[in-house]
PDB file of C-alpha atoms in Angstrom:
ATOM      1  CA  THR A   1      57.016 -21.106 -41.343  1.00  0.00           C
ATOM      2  CA  GLU A   2      55.593 -19.730 -44.561  1.00  0.00           C
ATOM      3  CA  GLN A   3      58.584 -21.115 -46.485  1.00  0.00           C
ATOM      4  CA  GLN A   4      58.029 -24.591 -45.051  1.00  0.00           C
ATOM      5  CA  VAL A   5      54.407 -24.496 -46.160  1.00  0.00           C
ATOM      6  CA  ARG A   6      55.473 -23.493 -49.668  1.00  0.00           C
ATOM      7  CA  ASP A   7      58.126 -26.227 -49.767  1.00  0.00           C
ATOM      8  CA  TYR A   8      55.537 -28.811 -48.768  1.00  0.00           C
ATOM      9  CA  PHE A   9      53.004 -27.902 -51.426  1.00  0.00           C
ATOM     10  CA  ASP A  10      55.676 -27.468 -54.102  1.00  0.00           C
ATOM     11  CA  GLY A  11      57.490 -30.662 -53.105  1.00  0.00           C
ATOM     12  CA  PRO A  12      57.108 -34.346 -53.967  1.00  0.00           C
ATOM     13  CA  LEU A  13      54.886 -35.328 -51.034  1.00  0.00           C
ATOM     14  CA  LEU A  14      51.719 -33.675 -52.317  1.00  0.00           C
ATOM     15  CA  ALA A  15      52.432 -34.883 -55.880  1.00  0.00           C
ATOM     16  CA  SER A  16      52.558 -38.448 -54.606  1.00  0.00           C
ATOM     17  CA  TRP A  17      48.972 -38.417 -53.354  1.00  0.00           C
ATOM     18  CA  LYS A  18      46.829 -40.899 -55.273  1.00  0.00           C
ATOM     19  CA  GLY A  19      43.221 -42.030 -55.282  1.00  0.00           C
ATOM     20  CA  LYS A  20      39.826 -40.449 -55.717  1.00  0.00           C
ATOM     21  CA  MET A  21      37.705 -38.256 -53.530  1.00  0.00           C
ATOM     22  CA  PRO A  22      35.053 -40.292 -51.712  1.00  0.00           C
ATOM     23  CA  ALA A  23      31.525 -39.805 -52.972  1.00  0.00           C
ATOM     24  CA  ALA A  24      29.408 -37.366 -50.992  1.00  0.00           C
ATOM     25  CA  PRO A  25      26.868 -39.139 -48.792  1.00  0.00           C
ATOM     26  CA  ALA A  26      23.326 -39.236 -50.123  1.00  0.00           C
ATOM     27  CA  LEU A  27      21.004 -36.970 -48.198  1.00  0.00           C
ATOM     28  CA  ALA A  28      17.253 -37.200 -47.841  1.00  0.00           C
ATOM     29  CA  ALA A  29      15.183 -34.684 -49.791  1.00  0.00           C
ATOM     30  CA  PRO A  30      14.899 -31.467 -47.761  1.00  0.00           C
ATOM     31  CA  LYS A  31      11.627 -30.704 -46.043  1.00  0.00           C
ATOM     32  CA  GLY A  32      10.322 -27.361 -44.886  1.00  0.00           C
ATOM     33  CA  PRO A  33       8.698 -26.625 -41.521  1.00  0.00           C
ATOM     34  CA  LYS A  34       5.003 -27.175 -40.935  1.00  0.00           C
ATOM     35  CA  GLY A  35       4.314 -23.505 -40.301  1.00  0.00           C
ATOM     36  CA  ARG A  36       4.030 -20.819 -42.982  1.00  0.00           C
ATOM     37  CA  ILE A  37       4.702 -17.561 -41.110  1.00  0.00           C
ATOM     38  CA  PHE A  38       7.181 -17.255 -38.239  1.00  0.00           C
ATOM     39  CA  PHE A  39       7.733 -14.230 -36.004  1.00  0.00           C
ATOM     40  CA  VAL A  40      10.761 -13.349 -33.888  1.00  0.00           C
ATOM     41  CA  ASN A  41       9.724 -10.515 -31.590  1.00  0.00           C
ATOM     42  CA  VAL A  42      12.226  -7.702 -30.982  1.00  0.00           C
ATOM     43  CA  PRO A  43      10.348  -5.133 -28.866  1.00  0.00           C
ATOM     44  CA  GLY A  44      10.910  -1.553 -29.921  1.00  0.00           C
ATOM     45  CA  ALA A  45      12.676  -2.434 -33.177  1.00  0.00           C
ATOM     46  CA  ALA A  46      12.488   0.421 -35.693  1.00  0.00           C
ATOM     47  CA  GLN A  47      12.621  -2.013 -38.622  1.00  0.00           C
ATOM     48  CA  SER A  48      11.469  -5.493 -39.520  1.00  0.00           C
ATOM     49  CA  GLN A  49      13.558  -7.990 -41.450  1.00  0.00           C
ATOM     50  CA  VAL A  50      11.201  -9.870 -43.756  1.00  0.00           C
ATOM     51  CA  SER A  51      12.109 -12.976 -45.754  1.00  0.00           C
ATOM     52  CA  MET A  52      10.153 -15.243 -48.082  1.00  0.00           C
ATOM     53  CA  MET A  53      11.791 -18.637 -48.648  1.00  0.00           C
ATOM     54  CA  HIS A  54      11.187 -21.966 -50.332  1.00  0.00           C
ATOM     55  CA  PHE A  55      13.272 -24.777 -51.797  1.00  0.00           C
ATOM     56  CA  GLY A  56      14.405 -24.371 -55.389  1.00  0.00           C
ATOM     57  CA  PRO A  57      16.350 -25.993 -58.241  1.00  0.00           C
ATOM     58  CA  LYS A  58      19.861 -27.367 -57.973  1.00  0.00           C
ATOM     59  CA  ARG A  59      22.853 -25.428 -59.269  1.00  0.00           C
ATOM     60  CA  THR A  60      23.348 -28.109 -61.906  1.00  0.00           C
ATOM     61  CA  ALA A  61      19.758 -27.862 -63.229  1.00  0.00           C
ATOM     62  CA  PRO A  62      19.655 -27.665 -67.047  1.00  0.00           C
ATOM     63  CA  ASP A  63      17.616 -24.444 -66.859  1.00  0.00           C
ATOM     64  CA  TYR A  64      20.155 -22.681 -64.634  1.00  0.00           C
ATOM     65  CA  PHE A  65      20.641 -19.718 -66.976  1.00  0.00           C
ATOM     66  CA  PRO A  66      16.916 -18.904 -67.386  1.00  0.00           C
ATOM     67  CA  ASN A  67      16.562 -19.305 -63.618  1.00  0.00           C
ATOM     68  CA  SER A  68      19.487 -16.951 -63.073  1.00  0.00           C
ATOM     69  CA  MET A  69      18.066 -14.270 -65.370  1.00  0.00           C
ATOM     70  CA  LEU A  70      14.627 -14.637 -63.759  1.00  0.00           C
ATOM     71  CA  ALA A  71      16.170 -14.116 -60.324  1.00  0.00           C
ATOM     72  CA  ALA A  72      18.083 -11.068 -61.557  1.00  0.00           C
ATOM     73  CA  VAL A  73      14.920  -9.433 -62.914  1.00  0.00           C
ATOM     74  CA  PHE A  74      13.029 -10.213 -59.729  1.00  0.00           C
ATOM     75  CA  GLY A  75      15.570  -9.179 -57.116  1.00  0.00           C
ATOM     76  CA  GLY A  76      19.147  -9.175 -58.356  1.00  0.00           C
ATOM     77  CA  GLY A  77      20.032  -5.491 -58.193  1.00  0.00           C
ATOM     78  CA  PHE A  78      18.904  -1.907 -57.729  1.00  0.00           C
ATOM     79  CA  SER A  79      16.672  -1.973 -60.828  1.00  0.00           C
ATOM     80  CA  SER A  80      15.022  -5.265 -59.876  1.00  0.00           C
ATOM     81  CA  ARG A  81      11.287  -5.497 -59.421  1.00  0.00           C
ATOM     82  CA  ILE A  82      11.133  -5.865 -55.656  1.00  0.00           C
ATOM     83  CA  ASN A  83      13.630  -3.076 -55.045  1.00  0.00           C
ATOM     84  CA  MET A  84      11.766  -0.718 -57.359  1.00  0.00           C
ATOM     85  CA  ASN A  85       8.535  -1.654 -55.595  1.00  0.00           C
ATOM     86  CA  LEU A  86       9.527  -1.613 -51.923  1.00  0.00           C
ATOM     87  CA  ARG A  87      12.125   1.170 -52.082  1.00  0.00           C
ATOM     88  CA  GLU A  88      11.401   3.464 -54.994  1.00  0.00           C
ATOM     89  CA  ASP A  89       7.608   3.172 -55.238  1.00  0.00           C
ATOM     90  CA  LYS A  90       6.441   2.448 -51.679  1.00  0.00           C
ATOM     91  CA  GLY A  91       9.317   3.856 -49.618  1.00  0.00           C
ATOM     92  CA  TYR A  92       9.153   0.905 -47.216  1.00  0.00           C
ATOM     93  CA  SER A  93      12.828  -0.043 -47.430  1.00  0.00           C
ATOM     94  CA  TYR A  94      16.331   1.132 -48.301  1.00  0.00           C
ATOM     95  CA  GLY A  95      16.770  -2.003 -50.378  1.00  0.00           C
ATOM     96  CA  ALA A  96      15.201  -5.357 -51.232  1.00  0.00           C
ATOM     97  CA  ARG A  97      16.830  -8.343 -52.915  1.00  0.00           C
ATOM     98  CA  GLY A  98      15.925 -11.857 -53.941  1.00  0.00           C
ATOM     99  CA  GLY A  99      17.010 -14.848 -55.976  1.00  0.00           C
ATOM    100  CA  PHE A 100      18.248 -18.422 -55.919  1.00  0.00           C
ATOM    101  CA  SER A 101      20.996 -19.734 -53.661  1.00  0.00           C
ATOM    102  CA  TYR A 102      22.632 -23.140 -53.819  1.00  0.00           C
ATOM    103  CA  SER A 103      24.246 -25.842 -51.764  1.00  0.00           C
ATOM    104  CA  ARG A 104      25.636 -29.012 -53.303  1.00  0.00           C
ATOM    105  CA  GLN A 105      22.456 -30.951 -52.509  1.00  0.00           C
ATOM    106  CA  TYR A 106      19.649 -28.472 -53.170  1.00  0.00           C
ATOM    107  CA  GLY A 107      18.741 -24.876 -53.972  1.00  0.00           C
ATOM    108  CA  THR A 108      16.616 -22.255 -52.268  1.00  0.00           C
ATOM    109  CA  PHE A 109      14.684 -19.176 -53.313  1.00  0.00           C
ATOM    110  CA  ASN A 110      14.707 -16.153 -51.050  1.00  0.00           C
ATOM    111  CA  ALA A 111      13.288 -12.637 -51.157  1.00  0.00           C
ATOM    112  CA  SER A 112      14.129 -10.311 -48.283  1.00  0.00           C
ATOM    113  CA  ALA A 113      14.139  -6.711 -47.145  1.00  0.00           C
ATOM    114  CA  SER A 114      14.599  -4.576 -44.049  1.00  0.00           C
ATOM    115  CA  VAL A 115      11.503  -2.385 -43.860  1.00  0.00           C
ATOM    116  CA  ARG A 116       9.838   0.168 -41.589  1.00  0.00           C
ATOM    117  CA  THR A 117       7.985  -1.575 -38.776  1.00  0.00           C
ATOM    118  CA  ASP A 118       4.676   0.012 -39.770  1.00  0.00           C
ATOM    119  CA  SER A 119       4.946  -1.410 -43.298  1.00  0.00           C
ATOM    120  CA  THR A 120       5.742  -5.011 -42.354  1.00  0.00           C
ATOM    121  CA  TYR A 121       2.341  -6.423 -43.303  1.00  0.00           C
ATOM    122  CA  GLN A 122       2.205  -4.501 -46.571  1.00  0.00           C
ATOM    123  CA  THR A 123       5.688  -5.787 -47.441  1.00  0.00           C
ATOM    124  CA  LEU A 124       4.547  -9.390 -47.033  1.00  0.00           C
ATOM    125  CA  LEU A 125       1.693  -8.708 -49.430  1.00  0.00           C
ATOM    126  CA  GLU A 126       3.888  -6.952 -51.996  1.00  0.00           C
ATOM    127  CA  ILE A 127       6.556  -9.677 -52.086  1.00  0.00           C
ATOM    128  CA  ASP A 128       3.839 -12.305 -52.449  1.00  0.00           C
ATOM    129  CA  ARG A 129       2.218 -10.313 -55.258  1.00  0.00           C
ATOM    130  CA  GLU A 130       5.478  -9.825 -57.145  1.00  0.00           C
ATOM    131  CA  VAL A 131       6.185 -13.559 -57.113  1.00  0.00           C
ATOM    132  CA  LYS A 132       2.650 -14.485 -58.141  1.00  0.00           C
ATOM    133  CA  ASP A 133       2.689 -11.929 -60.969  1.00  0.00           C
ATOM    134  CA  LEU A 134       5.607 -13.842 -62.482  1.00  0.00           C
ATOM    135  CA  VAL A 135       4.100 -17.272 -61.876  1.00  0.00           C
ATOM    136  CA  LYS A 136       0.687 -16.397 -63.316  1.00  0.00           C
ATOM    137  CA  GLY A 137       2.081 -14.308 -66.162  1.00  0.00           C
ATOM    138  CA  THR A 138       0.212 -11.212 -64.982  1.00  0.00           C
ATOM    139  CA  ARG A 139       3.456  -9.247 -65.417  1.00  0.00           C
ATOM    140  CA  PRO A 140       5.808 -11.403 -67.472  1.00  0.00           C
ATOM    141  CA  VAL A 141       9.433 -10.421 -67.935  1.00  0.00           C
ATOM    142  CA  VAL A 142       9.710  -8.009 -70.860  1.00  0.00           C
ATOM    143  CA  ALA A 143      12.544  -7.561 -73.354  1.00  0.00           C
ATOM    144  CA  ASP A 144      14.019  -4.443 -71.695  1.00  0.00           C
ATOM    145  CA  GLU A 145      14.280  -6.183 -68.322  1.00  0.00           C
ATOM    146  CA  LEU A 146      15.871  -9.298 -69.790  1.00  0.00           C
ATOM    147  CA  ASP A 147      18.332  -7.350 -71.959  1.00  0.00           C
ATOM    148  CA  ARG A 148      19.390  -5.270 -68.943  1.00  0.00           C
ATOM    149  CA  GLU A 149      20.183  -8.352 -66.881  1.00  0.00           C
ATOM    150  CA  LYS A 150      21.896 -10.141 -69.757  1.00  0.00           C
ATOM    151  CA  GLN A 151      24.230  -7.222 -70.297  1.00  0.00           C
ATOM    152  CA  GLY A 152      24.909  -6.935 -66.585  1.00  0.00           C
ATOM    153  CA  ALA A 153      25.814 -10.618 -66.324  1.00  0.00           C
ATOM    154  CA  ILE A 154      28.043 -10.570 -69.407  1.00  0.00           C
ATOM    155  CA  LEU A 155      29.824  -7.290 -68.681  1.00  0.00           C
ATOM    156  CA  GLY A 156      30.337  -8.283 -65.049  1.00  0.00           C
ATOM    157  CA  LEU A 157      32.003 -11.583 -65.915  1.00  0.00           C
ATOM    158  CA  PRO A 158      35.619 -10.267 -66.125  1.00  0.00           C
ATOM    159  CA  GLY A 159      35.271  -8.871 -62.615  1.00  0.00           C
ATOM    160  CA  ARG A 160      34.970 -12.410 -61.295  1.00  0.00           C
ATOM    161  CA  PHE A 161      38.601 -12.972 -62.334  1.00  0.00           C
ATOM    162  CA  SER A 162      40.050  -9.582 -61.410  1.00  0.00           C
ATOM    163  CA  THR A 163      42.469 -11.050 -58.851  1.00  0.00           C
ATOM    164  CA  GLY A 164      44.091 -14.425 -58.308  1.00  0.00           C
ATOM    165  CA  GLN A 165      41.984 -14.940 -55.204  1.00  0.00           C
ATOM    166  CA  ALA A 166      38.801 -14.134 -57.126  1.00  0.00           C
ATOM    167  CA  ALA A 167      39.718 -16.541 -59.936  1.00  0.00           C
ATOM    168  CA  LEU A 168      40.477 -19.262 -57.390  1.00  0.00           C
ATOM    169  CA  GLY A 169      37.015 -18.762 -55.898  1.00  0.00           C
ATOM    170  CA  GLN A 170      35.376 -19.198 -59.302  1.00  0.00           C
ATOM    171  CA  PHE A 171      37.151 -22.467 -60.043  1.00  0.00           C
ATOM    172  CA  ARG A 172      36.647 -23.715 -56.498  1.00  0.00           C
ATOM    173  CA  MET A 173      32.910 -23.192 -57.075  1.00  0.00           C
ATOM    174  CA  LEU A 174      33.112 -25.358 -60.203  1.00  0.00           C
ATOM    175  CA  VAL A 175      34.714 -28.160 -58.227  1.00  0.00           C
ATOM    176  CA  TYR A 176      32.192 -27.834 -55.401  1.00  0.00           C
ATOM    177  CA  PHE A 177      29.179 -28.155 -57.723  1.00  0.00           C
ATOM    178  CA  GLY A 178      30.764 -30.703 -60.068  1.00  0.00           C
ATOM    179  CA  LEU A 179      30.739 -28.397 -63.087  1.00  0.00           C
ATOM    180  CA  PRO A 180      33.248 -28.737 -65.971  1.00  0.00           C
ATOM    181  CA  MET A 181      36.449 -26.739 -65.711  1.00  0.00           C
ATOM    182  CA  ASP A 182      35.799 -25.133 -69.119  1.00  0.00           C
ATOM    183  CA  TYR A 183      32.419 -23.888 -67.871  1.00  0.00           C
ATOM    184  CA  TYR A 184      33.238 -20.206 -68.372  1.00  0.00           C
ATOM    185  CA  ASN A 185      34.052 -20.710 -72.054  1.00  0.00           C
ATOM    186  CA  THR A 186      30.321 -20.967 -72.808  1.00  0.00           C
ATOM    187  CA  VAL A 187      28.739 -18.617 -70.247  1.00  0.00           C
ATOM    188  CA  VAL A 188      28.431 -15.578 -72.538  1.00  0.00           C
ATOM    189  CA  ASP A 189      26.803 -17.636 -75.282  1.00  0.00           C
ATOM    190  CA  LYS A 190      24.352 -19.327 -72.922  1.00  0.00           C
ATOM    191  CA  VAL A 191      23.335 -16.080 -71.224  1.00  0.00           C
ATOM    192  CA  GLY A 192      22.849 -14.412 -74.593  1.00  0.00           C
ATOM    193  CA  LYS A 193      20.470 -17.152 -75.774  1.00  0.00           C
ATOM    194  CA  VAL A 194      18.037 -16.904 -72.832  1.00  0.00           C
ATOM    195  CA  THR A 195      14.577 -15.869 -74.046  1.00  0.00           C
ATOM    196  CA  GLU A 196      11.506 -14.294 -72.488  1.00  0.00           C
ATOM    197  CA  ALA A 197       9.610 -17.543 -73.091  1.00  0.00           C
ATOM    198  CA  GLN A 198      12.222 -19.446 -71.083  1.00  0.00           C
ATOM    199  CA  LEU A 199      11.825 -17.030 -68.184  1.00  0.00           C
ATOM    200  CA  LYS A 200       8.073 -17.525 -68.242  1.00  0.00           C
ATOM    201  CA  THR A 201       8.583 -21.281 -68.034  1.00  0.00           C
ATOM    202  CA  ALA A 202      11.172 -20.871 -65.275  1.00  0.00           C
ATOM    203  CA  ALA A 203       8.801 -18.730 -63.213  1.00  0.00           C
ATOM    204  CA  GLN A 204       5.998 -21.275 -63.468  1.00  0.00           C
ATOM    205  CA  LYS A 205       8.329 -24.157 -62.644  1.00  0.00           C
ATOM    206  CA  GLN A 206      10.668 -22.752 -60.000  1.00  0.00           C
ATOM    207  CA  LEU A 207       8.651 -20.142 -58.056  1.00  0.00           C
ATOM    208  CA  LYS A 208       6.357 -21.780 -55.510  1.00  0.00           C
ATOM    209  CA  PRO A 209       4.517 -19.139 -53.449  1.00  0.00           C
ATOM    210  CA  ALA A 210       2.077 -21.780 -52.160  1.00  0.00           C
ATOM    211  CA  ASN A 211       5.011 -23.555 -50.460  1.00  0.00           C
ATOM    212  CA  ALA A 212       6.808 -20.456 -49.230  1.00  0.00           C
ATOM    213  CA  VAL A 213       7.689 -19.774 -45.617  1.00  0.00           C
ATOM    214  CA  TYR A 214       7.799 -16.227 -44.289  1.00  0.00           C
ATOM    215  CA  LEU A 215      10.071 -15.102 -41.464  1.00  0.00           C
ATOM    216  CA  VAL A 216       9.559 -11.719 -39.795  1.00  0.00           C
ATOM    217  CA  VAL A 217      12.064 -10.419 -37.235  1.00  0.00           C
ATOM    218  CA  GLY A 218      10.903  -7.196 -35.601  1.00  0.00           C
ATOM    219  CA  ASP A 219       8.410  -5.628 -33.179  1.00  0.00           C
TER     220      ASP A 219
END
């Protein structure tokens, strides 16, 4: 029963557990597939799902905060570059997003969108161009973009702790990635100190269009 479960976790048995968690097994460095563009044919599909992917930095990388702000400018929300391009400017999609994702062993970069079938090829070109513009510095992140994403990250922080379940998820993430339990005491300060120069460095270091794999699911 629910009461028995509560009694167990509040009782002496769980408190008597001793020892350390075993170390996670070492895994080989991840490798991508040999191909660069993959197609999954869905005859008659009205839309194509397009994704650009490559391996990225770990969650514990020292440049996590510049990487995070770079990802936000590129594809983190409605005002991000790829959404403004593919949705607002071109009208190819209802929405496009992109950024870094993490497992305990490695990170990935992904940019994706559901687009009209007849704009699939153009979407591939536009996503590729947006990434390369950041890498080459053709269109570096400007102050207005960075300030917008800084404010969004800082003002959105309390929402991560709006319920007990949400707060548990935040601290569970810290345990999963091996981050300190006082991590959130310094987040606002670290986000606020990110500079445009750091984002330029992050783009050149972490975005790798030459190694990217494209997946297209559609007709």
